[in-house]
Amino acid sequence: MRLLVFASGRGSNFEAIVEASKKNYLHSQVIGLLCDKECPAMEIAKKNSIPVSIIKPKDYQDKSIYIKTLLDVIKRYKPDYIILAGYMRILPAELIDEYPLKVINIHPSLLPQFPGKDSIAKAWDSGVKITGVTVHYVNDRMDAGPIIAQEFLKISDNMKKSSGLEKLENKIHKIEHRIYPASIKKLTEEPFDTLVVSKCLTGVNCRYDGGSKLSKRVKTFIKNFNGKIVDICPELEAGFDVPRPTTDIINGKAMMKGVGDITEKLENACNKIISRLSGSKKILAILKEKSPSCGVRSPKGIFASCVEKTLNVEKGSGVFIVSEEDL
Ligand code: GRF
């Protein structure tokens, strides 16, 4: 796989990825480094004969020209994944539209705690007893995409006594340099073989209100997905055609207006769908957050909880469930 790394700073994570690739731990190549300013990471690239591109947003008065330039440069590298390694900027929505679930980031806290800058110091100052590192997919909001991996680190009372913040930073970076290459390895070498996707996100008119919503990012992801695609709508599968009354989750039960409790019907439909996934090893499910049947809203949608019960998997192992809103 072709990895394009983005960095703005010291580049120690970039270096860890380059080393992992050189040692053949990663069977992927770092094909370029893209920076938003001159920074020490560029020296590491030069030492390793990795091409560098610098795109400084402040050089562009017109934001749309900046975005177009950025996208054109990225396209030339033909990356399979874009890896953020200390890139201190929120990416434009247009970039995520082109590369949905193909951009990942590492963050030195247990997200959603302490997003943004200076997270290690923020965790330290807050007095939390546990902090850590998060690897996540990137969307166009700050440190907010679906979480891929987290590692916890206890802040011990001992650490508190003796010049602790610096020690904590070192420990956090040590974890980062191990889990970032490991997460990239898993993503690139054990790809999802099956994509489960809510029918309404593919443009099928299956929603309770008869409307359909075609998500641009889901559409792009489907176009590039290399594997089996299973589109689902538990309501349709349960025999409720469109247009149909709204269903709401009330006290954990799926209540259809004017019809009543349809939980069991939806569960049966979900289990039928799940039985079609039996040959799949690694499943990605992109669901509609606001759908009570397939979605992942709170309390969880029926499909998500049937997956958990039936396949007995945790998020991050055999089935990775994300909501369209988080892409
Ligand atoms: C790391 O702590 C990373 O988690 C965060 O920015 C820092 C970059 O450090 N996103 P480096 O430039 O990789 O040394």
CSV table of N, CA, C and O in Angstrom, one decimal, residues 1-5 14-32 50 78-83 102 104 180-191:
chain,number,residue,atom,x,y,z
A,1,MET,N,0.8,-1.2,0.0
A,1,MET,CA,0.0,0.0,0.0
A,1,MET,C,0.9,1.3,0.0
A,1,MET,O,2.0,1.2,0.5
A,2,ARG,N,0.3,2.3,-0.5
A,2,ARG,CA,1.1,3.6,-0.6
A,2,ARG,C,0.6,4.5,0.5
A,2,ARG,O,-0.6,4.9,0.5
A,3,LEU,N,1.6,4.9,1.3
A,3,LEU,CA,1.2,5.8,2.5
A,3,LEU,C,1.8,7.2,2.2
A,3,LEU,O,3.0,7.3,2.0
A,4,LEU,N,0.9,8.2,2.3
A,4,LEU,CA,1.3,9.6,2.2
A,4,LEU,C,1.2,10.1,3.6
A,4,LEU,O,0.1,10.1,4.2
A,5,VAL,N,2.3,10.6,4.2
A,5,VAL,CA,2.2,11.1,5.5
A,5,VAL,C,2.2,12.6,5.5
A,5,VAL,O,2.8,13.3,4.7
A,14,PHE,N,6.3,10.1,12.2
A,14,PHE,CA,6.7,9.8,10.8
A,14,PHE,C,7.9,8.9,10.7
A,14,PHE,O,7.9,7.9,10.0
A,15,GLU,N,8.9,9.2,11.5
A,15,GLU,CA,10.1,8.4,11.5
A,15,GLU,C,9.8,6.9,11.9
A,15,GLU,O,10.3,6.0,11.3
A,16,ALA,N,9.0,6.8,12.9
A,16,ALA,CA,8.6,5.4,13.4
A,16,ALA,C,8.0,4.6,12.2
A,16,ALA,O,8.2,3.4,12.1
A,17,ILE,N,7.1,5.3,11.4
A,17,ILE,CA,6.5,4.6,10.3
A,17,ILE,C,7.5,4.3,9.2
A,17,ILE,O,7.5,3.2,8.7
A,18,VAL,N,8.4,5.3,9.0
A,18,VAL,CA,9.4,5.0,7.9
A,18,VAL,C,10.3,3.8,8.4
A,18,VAL,O,10.5,2.9,7.5
A,19,GLU,N,10.7,3.8,9.6
A,19,GLU,CA,11.5,2.7,10.1
A,19,GLU,C,10.8,1.4,10.0
A,19,GLU,O,11.3,0.3,9.6
A,20,ALA,N,9.5,1.4,10.4
A,20,ALA,CA,8.7,0.1,10.3
A,20,ALA,C,8.6,-0.4,8.9
A,20,ALA,O,8.6,-1.6,8.6
A,21,SER,N,8.6,0.6,7.9
A,21,SER,CA,8.5,0.2,6.5
A,21,SER,C,9.9,-0.4,6.1
A,21,SER,O,9.9,-1.4,5.4
A,22,LYS,N,10.9,0.3,6.5
A,22,LYS,CA,12.3,-0.1,6.1
A,22,LYS,C,12.6,-1.5,6.6
A,22,LYS,O,13.2,-2.3,5.9
A,23,LYS,N,12.1,-1.8,7.8
A,23,LYS,CA,12.4,-3.1,8.4
A,23,LYS,C,11.4,-4.2,7.9
A,23,LYS,O,11.4,-5.3,8.4
A,24,ASN,N,10.5,-3.8,7.0
A,24,ASN,CA,9.6,-4.7,6.5
A,24,ASN,C,8.5,-5.2,7.5
A,24,ASN,O,7.8,-6.2,7.2
A,25,TYR,N,8.4,-4.5,8.6
A,25,TYR,CA,7.3,-4.8,9.6
A,25,TYR,C,6.0,-4.3,8.9
A,25,TYR,O,5.0,-5.0,8.9
A,26,LEU,N,6.1,-3.2,8.2
A,26,LEU,CA,5.0,-2.7,7.4
A,26,LEU,C,5.3,-3.1,6.0
A,26,LEU,O,6.3,-2.8,5.5
A,27,HIS,N,4.3,-3.8,5.3
A,27,HIS,CA,4.5,-4.1,3.9
A,27,HIS,C,3.9,-3.0,3.1
A,27,HIS,O,3.2,-3.2,2.1
A,28,SER,N,4.1,-1.8,3.5
A,28,SER,CA,3.7,-0.6,2.7
A,28,SER,C,4.8,0.4,2.6
A,28,SER,O,5.8,0.3,3.4
A,29,GLN,N,4.7,1.2,1.6
A,29,GLN,CA,5.8,2.2,1.4
A,29,GLN,C,5.3,3.6,1.7
A,29,GLN,O,4.2,3.9,1.4
A,30,VAL,N,6.2,4.3,2.3
A,30,VAL,CA,6.0,5.8,2.6
A,30,VAL,C,6.4,6.5,1.3
A,30,VAL,O,7.6,6.5,1.0
A,31,ILE,N,5.4,6.9,0.5
A,31,ILE,CA,5.7,7.5,-0.8
A,31,ILE,C,5.8,9.0,-0.8
A,31,ILE,O,6.2,9.5,-1.9
A,32,GLY,N,5.6,9.6,0.3
A,32,GLY,CA,5.8,11.1,0.3
A,32,GLY,C,5.4,11.7,1.7
A,32,GLY,O,4.8,11.0,2.5
A,50,ILE,N,12.7,10.4,0.7
A,50,ILE,CA,11.2,10.4,0.5
A,50,ILE,C,10.9,11.8,0.0
A,50,ILE,O,11.2,12.8,0.6
A,78,LYS,N,-1.0,9.3,-5.6
A,78,LYS,CA,-1.8,8.1,-5.6
A,78,LYS,C,-1.8,7.3,-4.3
A,78,LYS,O,-1.4,6.1,-4.3
A,79,PRO,N,-2.1,8.0,-3.2
A,79,PRO,CA,-2.0,7.3,-1.9
A,79,PRO,C,-3.2,6.3,-1.7
A,79,PRO,O,-4.3,6.5,-2.1
A,80,ASP,N,-2.9,5.2,-1.0
A,80,ASP,CA,-4.0,4.3,-0.5
A,80,ASP,C,-4.4,4.8,0.8
A,80,ASP,O,-5.6,4.7,1.2
A,81,TYR,N,-3.5,5.3,1.6
A,81,TYR,CA,-3.9,5.9,2.9
A,81,TYR,C,-3.1,7.2,3.1
A,81,TYR,O,-2.0,7.4,2.7
A,82,ILE,N,-3.8,8.2,3.8
A,82,ILE,CA,-3.1,9.4,4.2
A,82,ILE,C,-3.0,9.3,5.7
A,82,ILE,O,-3.9,9.0,6.5
A,83,ILE,N,-1.7,9.5,6.2
A,83,ILE,CA,-1.4,9.2,7.6
A,83,ILE,C,-1.0,10.6,8.2
A,83,ILE,O,0.0,11.1,7.9
A,102,LYS,N,-10.0,6.8,4.7
A,102,LYS,CA,-8.6,6.6,4.2
A,102,LYS,C,-7.6,7.5,4.8
A,102,LYS,O,-6.5,7.5,4.5
A,104,ILE,N,-6.0,8.7,8.5
A,104,ILE,CA,-6.0,8.3,9.9
A,104,ILE,C,-5.0,9.2,10.7
A,104,ILE,O,-4.2,9.9,10.1
A,180,TYR,N,1.1,3.2,16.4
A,180,TYR,CA,0.8,3.8,15.1
A,180,TYR,C,1.2,2.8,14.0
A,180,TYR,O,0.3,2.4,13.2
A,181,PRO,N,2.4,2.4,14.0
A,181,PRO,CA,2.8,1.4,12.9
A,181,PRO,C,1.9,0.1,13.0
A,181,PRO,O,1.5,-0.5,12.0
A,182,ALA,N,1.6,-0.3,14.3
A,182,ALA,CA,0.8,-1.6,14.4
A,182,ALA,C,-0.6,-1.4,13.9
A,182,ALA,O,-1.1,-2.3,13.2
A,183,SER,N,-1.2,-0.2,14.1
A,183,SER,CA,-2.5,0.0,13.6
A,183,SER,C,-2.5,0.1,12.1
A,183,SER,O,-3.4,-0.4,11.4
A,184,ILE,N,-1.5,0.8,11.5
A,184,ILE,CA,-1.4,0.9,10.1
A,184,ILE,C,-1.2,-0.5,9.5
A,184,ILE,O,-1.8,-0.8,8.4
A,185,LYS,N,-0.4,-1.3,10.1
A,185,LYS,CA,-0.2,-2.7,9.6
A,185,LYS,C,-1.6,-3.4,9.6
A,185,LYS,O,-1.9,-4.1,8.6
A,186,LYS,N,-2.3,-3.3,10.6
A,186,LYS,CA,-3.6,-4.0,10.7
A,186,LYS,C,-4.6,-3.5,9.6
A,186,LYS,O,-5.2,-4.3,8.9
A,187,LEU,N,-4.6,-2.2,9.4
A,187,LEU,CA,-5.5,-1.6,8.4
A,187,LEU,C,-5.2,-2.1,7.0
A,187,LEU,O,-6.0,-2.4,6.2
A,188,THR,N,-3.8,-2.0,6.8
A,188,THR,CA,-3.4,-2.3,5.4
A,188,THR,C,-3.3,-3.7,5.1
A,188,THR,O,-3.4,-4.1,3.9
A,189,GLU,N,-3.0,-4.6,6.1
A,189,GLU,CA,-2.7,-6.0,5.8
A,189,GLU,C,-3.8,-6.9,6.1
A,189,GLU,O,-3.8,-8.1,5.8
A,190,GLU,N,-4.8,-6.4,6.9
A,190,GLU,CA,-6.0,-7.2,7.2
A,190,GLU,C,-7.2,-6.3,6.9
A,190,GLU,O,-7.9,-5.9,7.7
A,191,PRO,N,-7.4,-6.1,5.6
A,191,PRO,CA,-8.5,-5.1,5.2
A,191,PRO,C,-9.9,-5.7,5.4
A,191,PRO,O,-10.0,-6.9,5.6
